Amino acid sequence: MFLRTLAGIAATACIAFSPVANAAERSVALVLDASGSMNGRLSDGTPKIDAAKAAVRELTGAMPGETRLSLRAYGHQSHRSEHNCKDTQLLVGFGAAESVRSDVTTNSDGLKAQGYTPITYVLGLAADDLKGEPGKRVIVLVSDGKETCKGDPCVLARKLAEADADLTIHTVGFDVDYQARTQLQCIAKAARGQYFDANSAADLTANMVEASTAAIQDDVVEIVLPKNEPGMLEIVGPYYNEVVDAETGEQVAKITDANPVATLPPGVYNVQFGDNMWLKSVEVVANETTTLTPGRLRIEDPYYNDVLDPETGTKVEKATDGHKEFPMLAGRYDVAFGKALWRGIEIAEGETTVLTPARLRIEGPYYNEVLDAESGEALIKLTDGTPEQPLPPGTYDVQFGDGALWRVELKEGETTVVTPARLKMADTYYNVVIDEATGKAVEKFTEGHTDMPLPAGTYTVMFGKAAWKGIALKKGEAFELKPGRLKIEKEGSFYYMLRDAAGNDVLKLTSGTNDIPFPPGKYTLDVEGQQVPVTISEGKRMVLKIR
């Protein structure tokens, strides 16, 4: 049974479970998380959204056919960047489970995880969905994160339970951190429900089935005269933490080093940590002390690293040389290095998490972009002024020119030095450089760009249609190309075709296009039908006098 209070009357809680009610007397509103964070992966590599879809299929198969079932999802219609706090949809209305199973699984399978987590708004709509449903009414809320919009879902859950004695809210936390777990536990406790912790696909399936079929608790009321006795909220190692009444939004206390404990009326509060970080659904109970113990984050050799809320992408802290270590609310965060993210950094209560990033250095950089090896996204740029930067450990491609890539594996706490080869041109003529491994043009020589860094490899340099092939570059070594030149001396205008050894036309020599650099080799010059053999030597000019 469930022990609760009447409005305005204090009470204590005592829970025991009664036998399951007739399945026909139960309506279950399944509320499924399809926010952007559900694209994250479990330890076995499975995307969380895929595990959730599989769990829905198992759930619909295990549910008694006469139980009335609906499906509502949230976070599936708008990308996180749109900050849509009303992103939810009733996908399948109530019907006997045996009749709606197919619709529920089809709609679940079609979900795309991408948006926000508006739990408070969604719970209110789910309760509205249940209005008019006979018998016991159950909401099963599945979430992998905390509320990312306005409102406190724990406060709303309490109000919904007080307004409907037949309503129960169960919550399933799927691979959640401390903040989300705290909030989901508060929701379930406030609404006669249970909280289930799921850290794998198998856990999620089992817990969703159990939540949907769990015994409904008897609702027993114990009347106790109000004593208005306060509770205590303590923060270990506070950092000017503002405390706000979750229902009214009014600031009720500020906790500091000098005053680490606040005396408060029993209720639910929101506590601020940093500029954009709030812990919602903090319950204070009469005659008890609720203790919050932040962790700490330290980043070795930081480089203006933003610490982000992974649910919203909101910056909650920033690490700099003068601010390497700071208190953080326990939970899960992403740390940005340019556009590269070190994801899933766990901050535990009372513990210091130390990040020792990898470092990447390029000797003699030339505006080299560092790319994500999987997506190709440009993350940072290394230049003469910034030849070395920290990065999360992982696999990257360093780009030289327009697309020559050098793949590097960076390890935590280690510095990887990239020492490219250098290719120089003694006599340029807008020469395109081609990577022979990929066939792609990766650089171009011009009058102002005669010396370029490149990854070790084999390249071809083009002179018009003539190719200087097989240029082998070695790491850390310089190679200079010294083309020959071909000049024709003839009075008046002329038009002669130069062909390579294979007979391919490679250059038109005219009175306006004459005396130009060319790869060494053997050629044939068509002089008014006469095939004249021409040998161009490296670094030398050949002059043909035609009379």
mmCIF file of C-alpha atoms in Angstrom, residues 176-420:
data_model
loop_
_atom_site.group_PDB
_atom_site.id
_atom_site.type_symbol
_atom_site.label_atom_id
_atom_site.label_comp_id
_atom_site.label_asym_id
_atom_site.label_seq_id
_atom_site.Cartn_x
_atom_site.Cartn_y
_atom_site.Cartn_z
ATOM 1 C CA VAL A 176 21.438 8.014 -16.649
ATOM 2 C CA ASP A 177 23.785 10.165 -14.606
ATOM 3 C CA TYR A 178 23.365 11.418 -11.045
ATOM 4 C CA GLN A 179 21.253 14.438 -11.996
ATOM 5 C CA ALA A 180 18.757 12.524 -14.128
ATOM 6 C CA ARG A 181 18.530 9.682 -11.605
ATOM 7 C CA THR A 182 17.803 12.130 -8.771
ATOM 8 C CA GLN A 183 15.010 13.724 -10.769
ATOM 9 C CA LEU A 184 13.419 10.496 -11.996
ATOM 10 C CA GLN A 185 13.488 9.042 -8.483
ATOM 11 C CA CYS A 186 11.733 12.145 -7.183
ATOM 12 C CA ILE A 187 9.024 11.884 -9.874
ATOM 13 C CA ALA A 188 8.268 8.246 -9.049
ATOM 14 C CA LYS A 189 8.262 8.834 -5.305
ATOM 15 C CA ALA A 190 5.901 11.804 -5.647
ATOM 16 C CA ALA A 191 3.387 9.841 -7.741
ATOM 17 C CA ARG A 192 3.095 6.486 -5.949
ATOM 18 C CA GLY A 193 5.479 4.854 -8.411
ATOM 19 C CA GLN A 194 8.776 3.041 -8.588
ATOM 20 C CA TYR A 195 12.071 4.062 -10.137
ATOM 21 C CA PHE A 196 13.885 1.486 -12.284
ATOM 22 C CA ASP A 197 17.560 1.802 -13.215
ATOM 23 C CA ALA A 198 18.551 0.349 -16.611
ATOM 24 C CA ASN A 199 22.147 0.290 -17.820
ATOM 25 C CA SER A 200 21.839 -2.154 -20.702
ATOM 26 C CA ALA A 201 19.356 -3.153 -23.389
ATOM 27 C CA ALA A 202 18.355 -6.226 -21.350
ATOM 28 C CA ASP A 203 17.803 -4.081 -18.231
ATOM 29 C CA LEU A 204 15.649 -1.656 -20.181
ATOM 30 C CA THR A 205 13.421 -4.393 -21.565
ATOM 31 C CA ALA A 206 12.959 -6.088 -18.191
ATOM 32 C CA ASN A 207 12.292 -2.843 -16.352
ATOM 33 C CA MET A 208 9.819 -1.492 -18.901
ATOM 34 C CA VAL A 209 7.861 -4.732 -18.682
ATOM 35 C CA GLU A 210 7.963 -4.669 -14.874
ATOM 36 C CA ALA A 211 6.922 -1.010 -14.700
ATOM 37 C CA SER A 212 4.002 -1.595 -17.048
ATOM 38 C CA THR A 213 2.699 -4.627 -15.179
ATOM 39 C CA ALA A 214 3.680 -3.794 -11.581
ATOM 40 C CA ALA A 215 1.106 -4.129 -8.833
ATOM 41 C CA ILE A 216 -0.881 -0.970 -8.194
ATOM 42 C CA GLN A 217 -0.267 0.257 -4.664
ATOM 43 C CA ASP A 218 -3.166 0.732 -2.278
ATOM 44 C CA ASP A 219 -3.574 4.362 -1.316
ATOM 45 C CA VAL A 220 -3.730 4.693 2.470
ATOM 46 C CA VAL A 221 -3.852 8.056 4.224
ATOM 47 C CA GLU A 222 -2.398 8.689 7.651
ATOM 48 C CA ILE A 223 -3.480 12.005 9.117
ATOM 49 C CA VAL A 224 -0.874 13.798 11.202
ATOM 50 C CA LEU A 225 -1.293 17.228 12.699
ATOM 51 C CA PRO A 226 0.990 19.725 10.956
ATOM 52 C CA LYS A 227 4.056 20.727 12.936
ATOM 53 C CA ASN A 228 5.706 22.891 10.277
ATOM 54 C CA GLU A 229 9.049 21.367 11.133
ATOM 55 C CA PRO A 230 11.810 22.348 8.677
ATOM 56 C CA GLY A 231 14.433 20.255 7.000
ATOM 57 C CA MET A 232 18.044 21.060 6.155
ATOM 58 C CA LEU A 233 19.852 21.373 2.824
ATOM 59 C CA GLU A 234 23.633 21.039 3.007
ATOM 60 C CA ILE A 235 26.168 21.436 0.198
ATOM 61 C CA VAL A 236 29.651 20.040 0.773
ATOM 62 C CA GLY A 237 32.127 22.580 -0.621
ATOM 63 C CA PRO A 238 29.526 25.137 -1.753
ATOM 64 C CA TYR A 239 30.193 27.708 -4.440
ATOM 65 C CA TYR A 240 27.619 30.487 -3.942
ATOM 66 C CA ASN A 241 24.721 28.139 -4.660
ATOM 67 C CA GLU A 242 21.338 29.786 -5.100
ATOM 68 C CA VAL A 243 18.349 27.746 -3.847
ATOM 69 C CA VAL A 244 14.960 28.329 -5.485
ATOM 70 C CA ASP A 245 11.517 27.021 -4.549
ATOM 71 C CA ALA A 246 10.716 24.710 -7.478
ATOM 72 C CA GLU A 247 7.030 25.614 -7.431
ATOM 73 C CA THR A 248 7.169 29.392 -7.090
ATOM 74 C CA GLY A 249 10.578 30.154 -8.598
ATOM 75 C CA GLU A 250 11.380 32.321 -5.582
ATOM 76 C CA GLN A 251 14.924 32.382 -4.239
ATOM 77 C CA VAL A 252 14.789 31.101 -0.691
ATOM 78 C CA ALA A 253 18.456 30.705 0.257
ATOM 79 C CA LYS A 254 22.056 31.099 -0.869
ATOM 80 C CA ILE A 255 24.563 28.537 0.338
ATOM 81 C CA THR A 256 28.181 29.638 0.695
ATOM 82 C CA ASP A 257 31.425 28.549 2.367
ATOM 83 C CA ALA A 258 30.440 30.588 5.405
ATOM 84 C CA ASN A 259 26.899 29.155 5.454
ATOM 85 C CA PRO A 260 26.962 25.654 3.935
ATOM 86 C CA VAL A 261 23.603 24.592 5.452
ATOM 87 C CA ALA A 262 20.204 26.159 4.801
ATOM 88 C CA THR A 263 17.101 25.541 6.925
ATOM 89 C CA LEU A 264 14.077 25.172 4.652
ATOM 90 C CA PRO A 265 10.418 24.145 4.784
ATOM 91 C CA PRO A 266 9.790 20.629 3.473
ATOM 92 C CA GLY A 267 9.401 20.702 -0.293
ATOM 93 C CA VAL A 268 11.113 20.459 -3.656
ATOM 94 C CA TYR A 269 13.872 22.878 -4.636
ATOM 95 C CA ASN A 270 16.176 23.743 -7.514
ATOM 96 C CA VAL A 271 19.836 24.410 -6.692
ATOM 97 C CA GLN A 272 22.172 26.416 -8.909
ATOM 98 C CA PHE A 273 25.729 25.294 -9.640
ATOM 99 C CA GLY A 274 27.553 27.755 -11.912
ATOM 100 C CA ASP A 275 25.937 30.147 -14.390
ATOM 101 C CA ASN A 276 23.845 27.677 -16.401
ATOM 102 C CA MET A 277 23.696 24.552 -14.265
ATOM 103 C CA TRP A 278 20.759 23.650 -12.050
ATOM 104 C CA LEU A 279 19.989 20.526 -10.073
ATOM 105 C CA LYS A 280 16.225 20.202 -10.125
ATOM 106 C CA SER A 281 13.912 18.074 -8.005
ATOM 107 C CA VAL A 282 15.906 18.275 -4.752
ATOM 108 C CA GLU A 283 13.583 17.135 -1.980
ATOM 109 C CA VAL A 284 13.914 18.472 1.560
ATOM 110 C CA VAL A 285 12.114 16.430 4.225
ATOM 111 C CA ALA A 286 11.078 17.606 7.693
ATOM 112 C CA ASN A 287 13.633 16.868 10.433
ATOM 113 C CA GLU A 288 16.112 15.462 7.891
ATOM 114 C CA THR A 289 19.219 16.787 6.187
ATOM 115 C CA THR A 290 19.523 16.488 2.410
ATOM 116 C CA THR A 291 23.219 16.604 1.529
ATOM 117 C CA LEU A 292 24.567 17.453 -1.924
ATOM 118 C CA THR A 293 28.220 16.651 -2.560
ATOM 119 C CA PRO A 294 29.617 18.125 -5.786
ATOM 120 C CA GLY A 295 32.591 16.625 -7.538
ATOM 121 C CA ARG A 296 35.467 18.501 -9.144
ATOM 122 C CA LEU A 297 36.847 18.633 -12.669
ATOM 123 C CA ARG A 298 40.490 19.372 -13.490
ATOM 124 C CA ILE A 299 41.813 19.742 -17.026
ATOM 125 C CA GLU A 300 45.575 19.576 -17.442
ATOM 126 C CA ASP A 301 46.969 22.262 -19.790
ATOM 127 C CA PRO A 302 43.550 23.580 -20.839
ATOM 128 C CA TYR A 303 42.993 25.685 -23.940
ATOM 129 C CA TYR A 304 39.777 27.632 -23.343
ATOM 130 C CA ASN A 305 37.758 24.429 -23.011
ATOM 131 C CA ASP A 306 33.994 24.807 -22.654
ATOM 132 C CA VAL A 307 32.297 22.260 -20.386
ATOM 133 C CA LEU A 308 28.908 21.424 -21.897
ATOM 134 C CA ASP A 309 25.635 19.895 -20.776
ATOM 135 C CA PRO A 310 25.387 16.918 -23.177
ATOM 136 C CA GLU A 311 21.579 17.153 -23.286
ATOM 137 C CA THR A 312 21.398 20.748 -24.504
ATOM 138 C CA GLY A 313 24.918 21.702 -25.556
ATOM 139 C CA THR A 314 24.753 24.606 -23.087
ATOM 140 C CA LYS A 315 28.067 25.826 -21.670
ATOM 141 C CA VAL A 316 28.145 25.357 -17.906
ATOM 142 C CA GLU A 317 31.837 26.061 -17.222
ATOM 143 C CA LYS A 318 35.074 27.058 -18.960
ATOM 144 C CA ALA A 319 38.594 25.828 -18.248
ATOM 145 C CA THR A 320 41.533 28.183 -18.790
ATOM 146 C CA ASP A 321 45.155 28.368 -17.639
ATOM 147 C CA GLY A 322 44.034 30.313 -14.590
ATOM 148 C CA HIS A 323 40.937 28.190 -13.960
ATOM 149 C CA LYS A 324 42.011 24.572 -14.422
ATOM 150 C CA GLU A 325 40.028 23.016 -11.566
ATOM 151 C CA PHE A 326 36.565 23.823 -10.275
ATOM 152 C CA PRO A 327 33.579 22.247 -8.495
ATOM 153 C CA MET A 328 30.964 20.564 -10.680
ATOM 154 C CA LEU A 329 27.603 19.060 -9.944
ATOM 155 C CA ALA A 330 27.865 15.273 -10.126
ATOM 156 C CA GLY A 331 26.758 14.089 -13.550
ATOM 157 C CA ARG A 332 27.858 13.547 -17.122
ATOM 158 C CA TYR A 333 29.399 16.250 -19.309
ATOM 159 C CA ASP A 334 31.105 16.895 -22.638
ATOM 160 C CA VAL A 335 34.311 18.949 -22.810
ATOM 161 C CA ALA A 336 35.006 20.898 -25.997
ATOM 162 C CA PHE A 337 38.400 21.246 -27.653
ATOM 163 C CA GLY A 338 37.500 23.538 -30.536
ATOM 164 C CA LYS A 339 34.735 21.537 -32.206
ATOM 165 C CA ALA A 340 36.118 18.224 -30.916
ATOM 166 C CA LEU A 341 34.177 16.846 -27.960
ATOM 167 C CA TRP A 342 35.509 14.629 -25.182
ATOM 168 C CA ARG A 343 32.167 13.026 -24.451
ATOM 169 C CA GLY A 344 30.675 11.381 -21.409
ATOM 170 C CA ILE A 345 32.973 12.762 -18.710
ATOM 171 C CA GLU A 346 31.612 11.421 -15.417
ATOM 172 C CA ILE A 347 31.840 13.625 -12.347
ATOM 173 C CA ALA A 348 31.194 11.624 -9.156
ATOM 174 C CA GLU A 349 30.118 13.008 -5.813
ATOM 175 C CA GLY A 350 33.109 14.027 -3.694
ATOM 176 C CA GLU A 351 35.671 12.966 -6.312
ATOM 177 C CA THR A 352 37.977 14.859 -8.654
ATOM 178 C CA THR A 353 37.982 13.827 -12.294
ATOM 179 C CA VAL A 354 41.238 14.723 -14.053
ATOM 180 C CA LEU A 355 41.412 15.013 -17.835
ATOM 181 C CA THR A 356 44.845 14.760 -19.400
ATOM 182 C CA PRO A 357 44.235 15.471 -23.083
ATOM 183 C CA ALA A 358 46.415 14.309 -25.911
ATOM 184 C CA ARG A 359 48.406 16.957 -27.750
ATOM 185 C CA LEU A 360 49.012 17.307 -31.473
ATOM 186 C CA ARG A 361 51.942 19.297 -32.849
ATOM 187 C CA ILE A 362 52.807 19.971 -36.479
ATOM 188 C CA GLU A 363 56.331 20.981 -37.369
ATOM 189 C CA GLY A 364 56.149 23.868 -39.848
ATOM 190 C CA PRO A 365 52.342 24.030 -40.104
ATOM 191 C CA TYR A 366 50.588 25.765 -42.982
ATOM 192 C CA TYR A 367 47.009 26.381 -41.818
ATOM 193 C CA ASN A 368 46.401 22.669 -41.305
ATOM 194 C CA GLU A 369 42.848 21.711 -40.400
ATOM 195 C CA VAL A 370 42.441 18.705 -38.110
ATOM 196 C CA LEU A 371 39.428 16.610 -39.095
ATOM 197 C CA ASP A 372 37.293 14.010 -37.391
ATOM 198 C CA ALA A 373 38.446 10.784 -39.026
ATOM 199 C CA GLU A 374 34.916 9.386 -39.232
ATOM 200 C CA SER A 375 32.805 12.380 -40.254
ATOM 201 C CA GLY A 376 35.413 14.585 -41.939
ATOM 202 C CA GLU A 377 34.282 17.587 -39.874
ATOM 203 C CA ALA A 378 36.941 20.262 -39.346
ATOM 204 C CA LEU A 379 37.636 20.510 -35.593
ATOM 205 C CA ILE A 380 40.638 22.805 -35.073
ATOM 206 C CA LYS A 381 43.291 24.557 -37.174
ATOM 207 C CA LEU A 382 47.040 24.543 -36.541
ATOM 208 C CA THR A 383 49.071 27.500 -37.770
ATOM 209 C CA ASP A 384 52.521 29.076 -37.400
ATOM 210 C CA GLY A 385 51.218 30.940 -34.350
ATOM 211 C CA THR A 386 49.485 27.883 -32.869
ATOM 212 C CA PRO A 387 51.423 24.801 -33.996
ATOM 213 C CA GLU A 388 50.275 22.667 -31.038
ATOM 214 C CA GLN A 389 46.890 22.149 -29.365
ATOM 215 C CA PRO A 390 45.259 19.687 -26.942
ATOM 216 C CA LEU A 391 42.635 17.242 -28.208
ATOM 217 C CA PRO A 392 40.653 14.321 -26.817
ATOM 218 C CA PRO A 393 42.288 10.956 -27.435
ATOM 219 C CA GLY A 394 41.119 9.428 -30.696
ATOM 220 C CA THR A 395 41.678 9.165 -34.430
ATOM 221 C CA TYR A 396 42.077 12.275 -36.575
ATOM 222 C CA ASP A 397 43.089 13.293 -40.081
ATOM 223 C CA VAL A 398 45.444 16.229 -40.515
ATOM 224 C CA GLN A 399 44.737 18.005 -43.789
ATOM 225 C CA PHE A 400 47.482 19.500 -45.941
ATOM 226 C CA GLY A 401 46.417 21.768 -48.763
ATOM 227 C CA ASP A 402 43.055 20.903 -50.296
ATOM 228 C CA GLY A 403 42.816 17.294 -49.227
ATOM 229 C CA ALA A 404 46.063 15.451 -48.544
ATOM 230 C CA LEU A 405 45.336 13.615 -45.281
ATOM 231 C CA TRP A 406 47.692 12.310 -42.617
ATOM 232 C CA ARG A 407 45.902 9.993 -40.177
ATOM 233 C CA VAL A 408 47.048 10.154 -36.558
ATOM 234 C CA GLU A 409 46.113 8.253 -33.401
ATOM 235 C CA LEU A 410 46.248 10.445 -30.309
ATOM 236 C CA LYS A 411 46.630 8.946 -26.847
ATOM 237 C CA GLU A 412 45.668 10.488 -23.528
ATOM 238 C CA GLY A 413 48.550 12.414 -21.963
ATOM 239 C CA GLU A 414 50.870 11.965 -24.952
ATOM 240 C CA THR A 415 52.104 14.478 -27.525
ATOM 241 C CA THR A 416 52.070 13.337 -31.139
ATOM 242 C CA VAL A 417 54.396 15.271 -33.429
ATOM 243 C CA VAL A 418 53.688 15.335 -37.153
ATOM 244 C CA THR A 419 56.752 16.151 -39.239
ATOM 245 C CA PRO A 420 55.640 16.492 -42.837
#
